[in-house]
Each structure stands twice: as C-alpha cells, then as structure tokens.
C-alpha cells in the first residue's frame, strides 16, 4: 500500500519535471527580491507612474533542486498586487516564474505545475514551439503554453492542448 | 481615578502627535495650491517659477516639433525599487529613428530584453529578438498618438516618449510648479543649460543644448511618490540628418519568427485572444 503511494508520488514528480521544477515563492524573484515599482519614465504622461515594466528579474531560482520525491505543492504562487509585465531573464531558461494571475491564486494549493490560465515568464528550454491552426504554442510535455506580449515582456499562458 | 490618568495620557499623546505634524503643515501653508501629501510627505516648497526656464522649455518643444526626421541614441537608466526600499538600477541602450509624423523605429537593448518596435503609420509591431516572437496591432495615425495608445492599451512604454509631447498640447508644461535655471553645463562635450523643474509627484531636470539647436541632451526624472525616489535618466546623442528608407519602418519577419498576441491591459491576465 505504502509502496503504491510512493510510486504514484514518484510518477507525479516525473510528470512534473518536464515543466521545470520550482515556482519561486517570493514576489518578483531575483533571488527572492520583490520589486514594487520603479521610476516614472515620462514627465508628460502620468499614467505610467508606478507601473513596473520589469518586475521579475528572476535569474537565480533554484534549478532542479527538487529532483526528488517531493511533489511541488504550489501553495506559494505569487501575486504582484496588480503589477504585471515582468521582464524575466531569458538567459537561464531554467525555471518558470509566475506573474500575477487570478487563476494562479485560485489554484494555489493544487498539486500541478500547469494550471490552465496561469502565466509564467519563461518556459523550460526543452519545450518546443509548435504551430497549430496558425497559432503559436510552446509545448512542454503535456503542457501547452501560449506565448504573448505582456507590456514589453513575453509571458506564457498555460492553455488546453489545442488539438 | 484611573480613567483620569488614561485621559491625561491620551491628551499628552495627542499633543505630541500634533507637535510633530506642525512643521509639515507650515510648509504646506506656504504653498496652498499643492495637494495634500499622500503616502509620502513630499511637498513642493518651491512654487517659484523662473520664466526664463519655462521659456527654454517652450523653445525646446517648438524646436523639437520643427524637426522632420531624427535619430537619437540614448543610454538610459531606470531605478526599480525592492519592497525593502532598496533601489536597483538597470541600463538600456535605445536607438530611435523617427520620421514625423508617422514613422518610428526603436530598438531597445538591455540585459533582459532586446526589443524592436516598428511603426509605419498603420501598424505597430513589437519583436522580441531572443524568443523570435513578434506581434502586430493596428496603430493610430501619428507618432504623437502612438505612445499614449500602446501604453494605455498594451502597457508598452515607448522610451523617451516625452520627445513626442513637448511642443504639443499634450505637454504638461502647465503642471509645472517650480522651474529653476541651474546654470551652464556640459553633456558629452556639448554646452548645455541645466534646468530643474517640479510638478506633482515628480522632480525633473533637463540639460538643453545652448545655441540655435535647443535639443534635450540629458533628462533625469525623479519619482517623488515612492519614498525611495527612484530616478530615470537618459543621455541623448542626436543625429538630425539620418539616412534611411521606408523599409526601416516595416517589419519583415525573420526566418522562424512566430507571431503571437499582445495582452491588452484591461483584459484579465492570461486571457486568450
């Protein structure tokens, strides 16, 4: 009995691994640092005040540090209180980093790395770009992402498999 | 008896609180037009406006609007603020090519992004070079309207958008509550006059080229609504005789480039299009 539970956990982990590993627990990331705003860039338009174009400089989230039996329970999915548009680093491509979505919160305690409607800044390098019916998707195992621009940043929204 | 003591304590507390607030109030009293300070106690004391400084700003705006085509290379820095209040500065290189009123090409390069923005009077395209994704949306008919629209609609901030606002009705010159002529200065070997302005929530400085070509050579904007007072700065190098053709403003998708959507600001995050 115990064994079967352990097996299923291992199975789940293996399933989750393709989707990268760890969702950064802190707002913002970047080694756990959270950005809450930045300098306004125009004196003739007030509307961009406190809008942050570069929230998530998540460069050093642990890569594959949980390559073990522990299933990653995402009860720490972060919310940016209305700030979006994190310019995640592309260099690392290690992990993905959630940015604010209501869906991510709603699904906070669900044991899955791919909540439909949740949004991340980067996808693992193993994902492949796939065109389906003229739309661009990023497929990572059984998880499908739809890339989009959020402000000047690219983000990926988890969507249902398109076919 | 005990009750009396409590009242006394409250009274003293109130007096102390009042006392600490007095200086702020007296500062405000000198400048009754300024709004009450919000979360940060920054009150514009200097309501002094040097008419010469304002005239210089107007001259710069008028001159900017007289230029039909220009190229600007800018080095910008933008402070971002951590929740702790600590500031982190990021640099960008910006290359602008503008043909008024309806052509724009901007390349922005920093450690996190490499973006190309193209506008041909009809469509606005953003291309993310590293991911090789691009998106194209219909655009308003002029550069002046473009910056506001892509910001409002898509949250894309065109860098140095002020260059398109000065000298137009969109300029917020009338919001300026303080204007100082700091004196002569130099930016990148060019002689400038240094001015400092205040308006609600912002202190900003402009280094304007002296002589017949009053171009902004440097800008610094300090955000006062954040107690860390983050700054945005840019140093501009101008080319008033750029060479280009129409193709410079049109997007030819590179091989393997993929078209994606742009999330609209009002739409809930993650909404599919």
Short mmCIF file of C-alpha atoms in Angstrom, two decimals:
data_model
loop_
_atom_site.label_atom_id
_atom_site.label_comp_id
_atom_site.label_asym_id
_atom_site.label_seq_id
_atom_site.Cartn_x
_atom_site.Cartn_y
_atom_site.Cartn_z
CA UNK A 1 0.00 0.00 0.00
CA UNK A 2 2.66 2.40 1.09
CA UNK A 3 4.70 1.41 -1.83
CA UNK A 4 1.98 2.20 -4.30
CA UNK A 5 1.56 5.64 -2.82
CA UNK A 6 5.24 6.25 -3.12
CA UNK A 7 5.17 5.04 -6.67
CA UNK A 8 2.40 7.39 -7.57
CA UNK A 9 4.27 10.27 -6.00
CA UNK A 10 7.34 9.42 -7.98
CA UNK A 11 5.20 9.18 -11.04
CA UNK A 12 3.79 12.58 -10.38
CA UNK A 13 7.19 14.06 -9.89
CA UNK A 14 8.42 12.61 -13.10
CA UNK A 15 5.39 14.06 -14.76
CA UNK A 16 6.07 17.44 -13.29
CA UNK A 17 9.72 17.58 -14.09
CA UNK A 18 9.29 18.47 -17.71
CA UNK A 19 7.51 21.60 -16.60
CA UNK A 20 10.56 22.78 -14.76
CA UNK A 21 10.74 22.50 -11.12
CA UNK A 22 10.23 25.24 -8.73
CA UNK A 23 7.90 28.10 -8.65
CA UNK A 24 9.56 30.96 -6.98
CA UNK A 25 7.93 31.60 -3.66
CA UNK A 26 8.61 35.27 -3.37
CA UNK A 27 7.11 38.10 -5.26
CA UNK A 28 9.37 39.01 -8.04
CA UNK A 29 12.10 36.52 -7.59
CA UNK A 30 15.58 37.57 -8.43
CA UNK A 31 16.97 35.69 -5.53
CA UNK A 32 13.88 36.34 -3.54
CA UNK A 33 13.74 40.06 -4.11
CA UNK A 34 10.48 41.68 -4.84
CA UNK A 35 10.12 44.78 -6.91
CA UNK A 36 7.26 47.01 -6.02
CA UNK A 37 7.77 49.74 -8.55
CA UNK A 38 10.20 51.96 -10.27
CA UNK A 39 10.94 55.36 -11.66
CA UNK A 40 8.44 57.05 -13.89
CA UNK A 41 9.80 57.49 -17.39
CA UNK A 42 7.83 60.46 -18.68
CA UNK A 43 7.05 63.94 -17.40
CA UNK A 44 4.18 64.43 -19.79
CA UNK A 45 2.22 61.32 -19.04
CA UNK A 46 1.27 60.45 -15.52
CA UNK A 47 -0.30 57.13 -16.26
CA UNK A 48 2.82 55.04 -16.14
CA UNK A 49 3.62 56.04 -12.62
CA UNK A 50 4.44 53.02 -10.54
CA UNK A 51 3.83 50.75 -13.41
CA UNK A 52 6.74 48.49 -13.49
CA UNK A 53 7.94 47.25 -16.79
CA UNK A 54 10.47 44.92 -15.33
CA UNK A 55 9.21 43.06 -12.36
CA UNK A 56 10.68 39.66 -12.47
CA UNK A 57 14.37 39.58 -12.79
CA UNK A 58 14.35 36.00 -11.68
CA UNK A 59 17.74 34.84 -12.57
CA UNK A 60 18.71 32.53 -9.84
CA UNK A 61 15.78 30.48 -8.83
CA UNK A 62 16.94 27.03 -7.84
CA UNK A 63 17.32 24.84 -10.83
CA UNK A 64 16.10 21.34 -10.33
CA UNK A 65 16.84 21.45 -6.68
CA UNK A 66 13.79 19.37 -6.02
CA UNK A 67 14.65 16.49 -8.23
CA UNK A 68 13.38 14.09 -5.67
CA UNK A 69 10.20 12.57 -4.49
CA UNK A 70 8.79 15.75 -3.11
CA UNK A 71 5.93 16.90 -5.15
CA UNK A 72 5.99 20.58 -5.56
CA UNK A 73 2.90 21.85 -3.88
CA UNK A 74 2.39 25.34 -5.11
CA UNK A 75 0.79 26.99 -2.21
CA UNK A 76 3.26 29.80 -2.63
CA UNK A 77 2.30 31.03 -6.03
CA UNK A 78 2.89 34.70 -6.01
CA UNK A 79 0.76 37.65 -6.75
CA UNK A 80 2.07 41.05 -7.60
CA UNK A 81 -0.76 43.13 -6.40
CA UNK A 82 -1.60 44.27 -9.85
CA UNK A 83 1.87 44.56 -11.30
CA UNK A 84 2.39 42.61 -14.42
CA UNK A 85 4.80 42.52 -17.18
CA UNK A 86 7.88 41.10 -15.65
CA UNK A 87 10.81 41.08 -17.97
CA UNK A 88 12.10 37.73 -16.99
CA UNK A 89 15.60 36.83 -17.90
CA UNK A 90 15.90 34.67 -20.90
CA UNK A 91 19.43 33.60 -20.36
CA UNK A 92 18.87 30.98 -17.74
CA UNK A 93 15.75 29.48 -19.11
CA UNK A 94 15.77 27.38 -16.06
CA UNK A 95 12.55 27.82 -14.45
CA UNK A 96 9.38 29.47 -14.80
CA UNK A 97 8.14 32.26 -12.72
CA UNK A 98 4.56 33.03 -12.21
CA UNK A 99 3.31 36.51 -12.54
CA UNK A 100 0.06 37.72 -11.22
CA UNK A 101 -2.97 35.87 -12.31
CA UNK A 102 -6.17 35.26 -10.52
CA UNK A 103 -6.08 31.75 -11.78
CA UNK A 104 -2.75 31.11 -10.18
CA UNK A 105 -4.14 32.14 -6.85
CA UNK A 106 -7.27 30.12 -7.18
CA UNK A 107 -5.20 27.10 -7.96
CA UNK A 108 -2.69 27.85 -5.31
CA UNK A 109 -2.83 24.61 -3.48
CA UNK A 110 -3.41 22.25 -6.35
CA UNK A 111 -0.65 19.78 -6.95
CA UNK A 112 0.10 20.58 -10.52
CA UNK A 113 2.57 22.74 -12.31
CA UNK A 114 0.30 23.60 -15.15
CA UNK A 115 -2.85 25.33 -14.12
CA UNK A 116 -4.82 26.38 -17.14
CA UNK A 117 -4.80 30.14 -17.36
CA UNK A 118 -1.77 30.62 -15.16
CA UNK A 119 1.05 32.66 -16.54
CA UNK A 120 4.80 32.31 -16.41
CA UNK A 121 7.68 34.36 -17.71
CA UNK A 122 9.75 31.64 -19.23
CA UNK A 123 9.36 28.02 -20.18
CA UNK A 124 11.98 25.31 -19.92
CA UNK A 125 14.43 25.05 -22.80
CA UNK A 126 13.16 21.59 -23.60
CA UNK A 127 9.85 22.98 -24.80
CA UNK A 128 9.24 23.19 -28.47
CA UNK A 129 7.47 25.82 -30.49
CA UNK A 130 4.52 24.37 -32.33
CA UNK A 131 2.12 25.99 -34.78
CA UNK A 132 -1.45 24.79 -34.58
CA UNK A 133 -4.11 26.40 -36.75
CA UNK A 134 -1.92 29.41 -37.26
CA UNK A 135 -1.37 29.98 -33.58
CA UNK A 136 1.97 29.77 -31.86
CA UNK A 137 2.28 27.44 -28.89
CA UNK A 138 5.07 26.25 -26.74
CA UNK A 139 4.67 22.59 -25.93
CA UNK A 140 6.35 21.19 -22.87
CA UNK A 141 5.40 17.56 -22.48
CA UNK A 142 1.68 17.53 -21.88
CA UNK A 143 1.58 21.18 -21.03
CA UNK A 144 0.81 23.76 -23.64
CA UNK A 145 1.67 27.38 -23.34
CA UNK A 146 0.56 30.27 -25.45
CA UNK A 147 3.20 32.95 -25.64
CA UNK A 148 2.11 36.58 -25.62
CA UNK A 149 3.46 40.02 -25.02
CA UNK A 150 2.53 41.49 -21.66
CA UNK A 151 3.72 45.01 -21.99
CA UNK A 152 7.15 44.74 -23.50
CA UNK A 153 7.76 41.36 -21.87
CA UNK A 154 6.91 37.96 -23.17
CA UNK A 155 4.83 35.73 -20.96
CA UNK A 156 3.36 32.28 -21.39
CA UNK A 157 -0.18 31.36 -20.53
CA UNK A 158 -0.98 27.74 -19.81
CA UNK A 159 -3.73 26.64 -22.17
CA UNK A 160 -5.58 23.47 -23.02
CA UNK A 161 -3.95 21.29 -25.63
CA UNK A 162 -5.02 22.79 -28.94
CA UNK A 163 -5.79 19.54 -30.67
CA UNK B 1 -9.17 57.99 39.14
CA UNK B 2 -7.62 55.57 36.71
CA UNK B 3 -9.85 56.93 33.97
CA UNK B 4 -8.43 60.39 34.51
CA UNK B 5 -4.94 59.07 34.08
CA UNK B 6 -5.90 57.45 30.80
CA UNK B 7 -7.40 60.69 29.52
CA UNK B 8 -4.30 62.56 30.57
CA UNK B 9 -2.11 60.09 28.72
CA UNK B 10 -4.27 60.39 25.61
CA UNK B 11 -4.09 64.15 25.83
CA UNK B 12 -0.31 64.09 26.02
CA UNK B 13 -0.16 61.65 23.12
CA UNK B 14 -2.39 63.88 21.03
CA UNK B 15 -0.25 66.90 21.85
CA UNK B 16 2.90 65.07 20.84
CA UNK B 17 1.35 63.92 17.57
CA UNK B 18 0.15 67.42 16.81
CA UNK B 19 3.54 68.82 17.59
CA UNK B 20 5.30 66.50 15.19
CA UNK B 21 2.92 67.38 12.42
CA UNK B 22 3.25 71.10 12.75
CA UNK B 23 6.32 71.58 10.56
CA UNK B 24 4.69 69.74 7.66
CA UNK B 25 1.61 71.85 7.95
CA UNK B 26 3.52 75.08 7.93
CA UNK B 27 5.31 74.03 4.77
CA UNK B 28 2.00 73.29 3.12
CA UNK B 29 0.63 76.61 4.24
CA UNK B 30 3.21 78.38 2.16
CA UNK B 31 2.03 76.58 -0.90
CA UNK B 32 -1.72 76.28 -0.64
CA UNK B 33 -2.14 75.14 -4.23
CA UNK B 34 -0.21 71.94 -3.74
CA UNK B 35 -2.32 68.90 -2.95
CA UNK B 36 -2.09 67.31 0.44
CA UNK B 37 0.80 64.89 0.61
CA UNK B 38 -0.27 61.33 0.05
CA UNK B 39 1.63 58.42 1.41
CA UNK B 40 4.93 60.21 1.14
CA UNK B 41 5.45 63.55 2.77
CA UNK B 42 6.89 65.34 -0.19
CA UNK B 43 5.58 68.82 -0.55
CA UNK B 44 6.70 71.20 -3.20
CA UNK B 45 8.00 74.17 -1.31
CA UNK B 46 9.35 75.98 -4.32
CA UNK B 47 6.44 77.34 -6.22
CA UNK B 48 8.91 79.75 -7.75
CA UNK B 49 8.87 79.61 -11.49
CA UNK B 50 11.72 81.20 -13.35
CA UNK B 51 10.11 82.46 -16.57
CA UNK B 52 13.43 82.02 -18.36
CA UNK B 53 13.44 78.32 -17.53
CA UNK B 54 9.88 77.96 -18.79
CA UNK B 55 10.75 79.85 -21.95
CA UNK B 56 13.67 77.49 -22.53
CA UNK B 57 11.33 74.53 -22.24
CA UNK B 58 8.93 76.08 -24.71
CA UNK B 59 11.77 76.84 -27.12
CA UNK B 60 12.91 73.23 -26.90
CA UNK B 61 9.38 71.99 -27.61
CA UNK B 62 8.96 74.29 -30.56
CA UNK B 63 12.29 73.24 -31.95
CA UNK B 64 11.57 69.53 -31.49
CA UNK B 65 8.36 69.92 -33.44
CA UNK B 66 10.20 71.58 -36.27
CA UNK B 67 12.41 68.53 -36.87
CA UNK B 68 11.00 66.26 -39.53
CA UNK B 69 13.32 63.33 -39.06
CA UNK B 70 15.86 62.45 -36.44
CA UNK B 71 17.85 59.67 -34.98
CA UNK B 72 18.64 59.52 -31.29
CA UNK B 73 20.89 57.14 -29.50
CA UNK B 74 20.22 57.17 -25.81
CA UNK B 75 21.67 55.49 -22.79
CA UNK B 76 19.00 55.22 -20.15
CA UNK B 77 18.95 54.08 -16.56
CA UNK B 78 15.88 53.23 -14.57
CA UNK B 79 15.77 52.58 -10.86
CA UNK B 80 13.50 49.86 -9.67
CA UNK B 81 12.59 49.61 -6.05
CA UNK B 82 12.53 46.49 -3.95
CA UNK B 83 9.86 46.04 -1.30
CA UNK B 84 12.55 46.87 1.21
CA UNK B 85 13.00 50.27 -0.42
CA UNK B 86 16.39 49.34 -1.84
CA UNK B 87 16.98 50.55 -5.36
CA UNK B 88 18.27 48.52 -8.25
CA UNK B 89 19.35 50.29 -11.40
CA UNK B 90 19.03 48.89 -14.91
CA UNK B 91 20.59 50.31 -18.05
CA UNK B 92 19.27 50.25 -21.57
CA UNK B 93 20.53 51.34 -24.92
CA UNK B 94 17.88 52.91 -27.09
CA UNK B 95 18.14 53.67 -30.76
CA UNK B 96 15.41 55.87 -32.15
CA UNK B 97 14.64 56.66 -35.74
CA UNK B 98 11.70 58.96 -36.31
CA UNK B 99 10.15 60.45 -39.37
CA UNK B 100 7.38 62.75 -38.35
CA UNK B 101 4.53 62.38 -38.18
CA UNK B 102 4.04 58.69 -38.77
CA UNK B 103 7.18 56.57 -38.85
CA UNK B 104 9.05 55.19 -35.89
CA UNK B 105 11.69 52.60 -35.30
CA UNK B 106 13.00 51.96 -31.81
CA UNK B 107 15.46 49.38 -30.73
CA UNK B 108 15.82 48.78 -27.01
CA UNK B 109 18.55 46.60 -25.70
CA UNK B 110 19.33 45.64 -22.13
CA UNK B 111 20.36 42.61 -20.19
CA UNK B 112 16.79 41.38 -20.01
CA UNK B 113 15.32 42.32 -23.33
CA UNK B 114 16.09 43.06 -26.91
CA UNK B 115 13.08 44.69 -28.48
CA UNK B 116 12.38 46.24 -31.82
CA UNK B 117 9.36 48.49 -32.13
CA UNK B 118 8.23 49.44 -35.60
CA UNK B 119 5.51 51.78 -36.66
CA UNK B 120 4.65 52.59 -40.25
CA UNK B 121 1.63 54.81 -39.76
CA UNK B 122 -0.75 51.86 -39.86
CA UNK B 123 0.58 49.05 -37.75
CA UNK B 124 2.68 48.77 -34.66
CA UNK B 125 4.93 45.76 -34.35
CA UNK B 126 6.97 44.57 -31.43
CA UNK B 127 9.60 41.93 -31.96
CA UNK B 128 11.38 40.04 -29.19
CA UNK B 129 14.62 39.07 -30.79
CA UNK B 130 15.80 36.33 -28.46
CA UNK B 131 12.50 34.47 -28.36
CA UNK B 132 11.90 35.43 -32.00
CA UNK B 133 8.30 36.31 -31.29
CA UNK B 134 6.53 39.26 -32.76
CA UNK B 135 3.12 40.84 -32.57
CA UNK B 136 1.47 43.37 -34.83
CA UNK B 137 -1.51 45.51 -33.93
CA UNK B 138 -3.31 48.33 -35.71
CA UNK B 139 -1.97 51.72 -34.72
CA UNK B 140 -3.17 55.33 -34.65
CA UNK B 141 -2.18 57.67 -37.49
CA UNK B 142 0.57 59.66 -35.78
CA UNK B 143 3.62 59.08 -33.65
CA UNK B 144 2.20 61.55 -31.13
CA UNK B 145 -0.84 59.36 -30.55
CA UNK B 146 1.02 56.09 -30.72
CA UNK B 147 2.95 56.32 -27.47
CA UNK B 148 -0.16 57.04 -25.41
CA UNK B 149 -2.19 54.35 -27.07
CA UNK B 150 0.27 51.49 -26.78
CA UNK B 151 0.85 52.40 -23.15
CA UNK B 152 -2.83 52.62 -22.26
CA UNK B 153 -3.86 49.62 -24.28
CA UNK B 154 -0.93 47.26 -24.01
CA UNK B 155 1.25 48.60 -21.21
CA UNK B 156 4.13 49.15 -23.59
CA UNK B 157 6.08 52.24 -22.70
CA UNK B 158 7.82 53.87 -25.59
CA UNK B 159 11.11 55.08 -24.20
CA UNK B 160 11.69 58.83 -24.25
CA UNK B 161 8.11 59.43 -25.27
CA UNK B 162 8.42 62.96 -23.92
CA UNK B 163 10.24 63.81 -27.14
CA UNK B 164 6.86 63.50 -28.85
CA UNK B 165 4.91 65.51 -26.32
CA UNK B 166 6.93 68.64 -25.84
CA UNK B 167 5.73 71.39 -28.10
CA UNK B 168 2.28 69.81 -28.42
CA UNK B 169 -0.94 70.27 -26.44
CA UNK B 170 -0.04 67.02 -24.67
CA UNK B 171 2.87 68.69 -22.95
CA UNK B 172 2.27 69.15 -19.25
CA UNK B 173 4.17 72.41 -19.01
CA UNK B 174 1.21 73.99 -17.29
CA UNK B 175 1.53 71.49 -14.45
CA UNK B 176 4.97 72.76 -13.57
CA UNK B 177 5.09 74.31 -10.10
CA UNK B 178 8.79 75.08 -9.94
CA UNK B 179 11.35 75.98 -12.58
CA UNK B 180 14.98 76.83 -11.94
CA UNK B 181 17.82 77.73 -14.25
CA UNK B 182 20.69 75.89 -12.63
CA UNK B 183 23.30 77.31 -14.97
CA UNK B 184 25.64 76.30 -17.77
CA UNK B 185 26.70 72.68 -18.03
CA UNK B 186 28.08 70.18 -20.47
CA UNK B 187 26.80 66.84 -21.69
CA UNK B 188 29.03 64.71 -23.88
CA UNK B 189 31.09 67.70 -24.94
CA UNK B 190 28.04 69.78 -25.83
CA UNK B 191 27.44 73.00 -23.96
CA UNK B 192 24.04 72.99 -22.32
CA UNK B 193 21.97 74.97 -19.90
CA UNK B 194 20.80 72.93 -16.96
CA UNK B 195 17.21 73.40 -15.76
CA UNK B 196 15.29 71.86 -12.89
CA UNK B 197 11.51 71.55 -12.74
CA UNK B 198 8.95 70.39 -10.26
CA UNK B 199 5.48 69.11 -10.82
CA UNK B 200 3.10 66.93 -8.90
CA UNK B 201 4.85 63.74 -7.92
CA UNK B 202 7.96 64.50 -9.98
CA UNK B 203 11.15 66.47 -9.88
CA UNK B 204 12.89 66.54 -13.20
CA UNK B 205 15.88 68.07 -14.85
CA UNK B 206 16.73 68.85 -18.42
CA UNK B 207 20.04 69.74 -19.97
CA UNK B 208 19.18 71.72 -23.07
CA UNK B 209 21.73 72.40 -25.77
CA UNK B 210 22.72 76.06 -25.99
CA UNK B 211 22.50 77.97 -29.23
CA UNK B 212 20.29 77.54 -32.25
CA UNK B 213 19.53 73.85 -31.69
CA UNK B 214 17.85 73.61 -28.29
CA UNK B 215 17.78 69.84 -28.02
CA UNK B 216 17.42 67.90 -24.80
CA UNK B 217 20.81 66.30 -24.22
CA UNK B 218 20.07 64.79 -20.86
CA UNK B 219 16.98 64.14 -18.78
CA UNK B 220 16.58 63.00 -15.22
CA UNK B 221 13.17 62.25 -13.76
CA UNK B 222 12.81 61.63 -10.04
CA UNK B 223 9.63 59.95 -8.88
CA UNK B 224 8.55 61.50 -5.60
CA UNK B 225 5.56 59.30 -4.90
CA UNK B 226 7.87 56.46 -3.98
CA UNK B 227 9.75 57.25 -0.80
CA UNK B 228 12.90 55.75 -2.30
CA UNK B 229 12.71 58.41 -5.01
CA UNK B 230 13.76 56.27 -7.95
CA UNK B 231 15.18 58.01 -10.98
CA UNK B 232 15.03 57.57 -14.70
CA UNK B 233 17.82 59.15 -16.63
CA UNK B 234 18.77 59.37 -20.25
CA UNK B 235 21.66 60.85 -22.14
CA UNK B 236 20.83 61.56 -25.76
CA UNK B 237 23.02 61.74 -28.82
CA UNK B 238 21.31 63.39 -31.75
CA UNK B 239 21.58 62.94 -35.48
CA UNK B 240 19.41 65.42 -37.33
CA UNK B 241 20.27 64.14 -40.79
CA UNK B 242 19.66 60.41 -40.61
CA UNK B 243 19.75 58.34 -43.73
CA UNK B 244 17.03 55.74 -44.09
CA UNK B 245 14.33 54.44 -46.39
CA UNK B 246 10.77 53.28 -45.85
CA UNK B 247 11.89 49.73 -45.21
CA UNK B 248 13.42 50.89 -41.95
CA UNK B 249 9.92 51.14 -40.50
CA UNK B 250 8.46 47.95 -41.89
CA UNK B 251 8.69 44.60 -40.29
CA UNK B 252 9.98 41.71 -42.33
CA UNK B 253 9.63 38.71 -40.03
CA UNK B 254 12.94 36.89 -39.77
CA UNK B 255 13.08 33.23 -40.56
CA UNK B 256 11.36 31.14 -37.93
CA UNK B 257 9.80 34.17 -36.28
CA UNK B 258 6.46 33.38 -34.72
CA UNK B 259 3.55 35.71 -34.45
CA UNK B 260 1.92 35.94 -31.05
CA UNK B 261 -0.72 38.10 -29.39
CA UNK B 262 -0.33 41.14 -27.17
CA UNK B 263 -2.25 41.03 -23.93
CA UNK B 264 -4.47 44.05 -23.52
CA UNK B 265 -4.18 45.98 -20.32
CA UNK B 266 -7.84 45.86 -19.47
CA UNK B 267 -8.20 42.19 -20.18
CA UNK B 268 -7.75 39.84 -17.27
CA UNK B 269 -4.25 38.50 -17.13
CA UNK B 270 -3.82 35.41 -19.15
CA UNK B 271 -6.90 35.90 -21.24
CA UNK B 272 -6.65 34.16 -24.55
CA UNK B 273 -7.13 36.10 -27.67
#
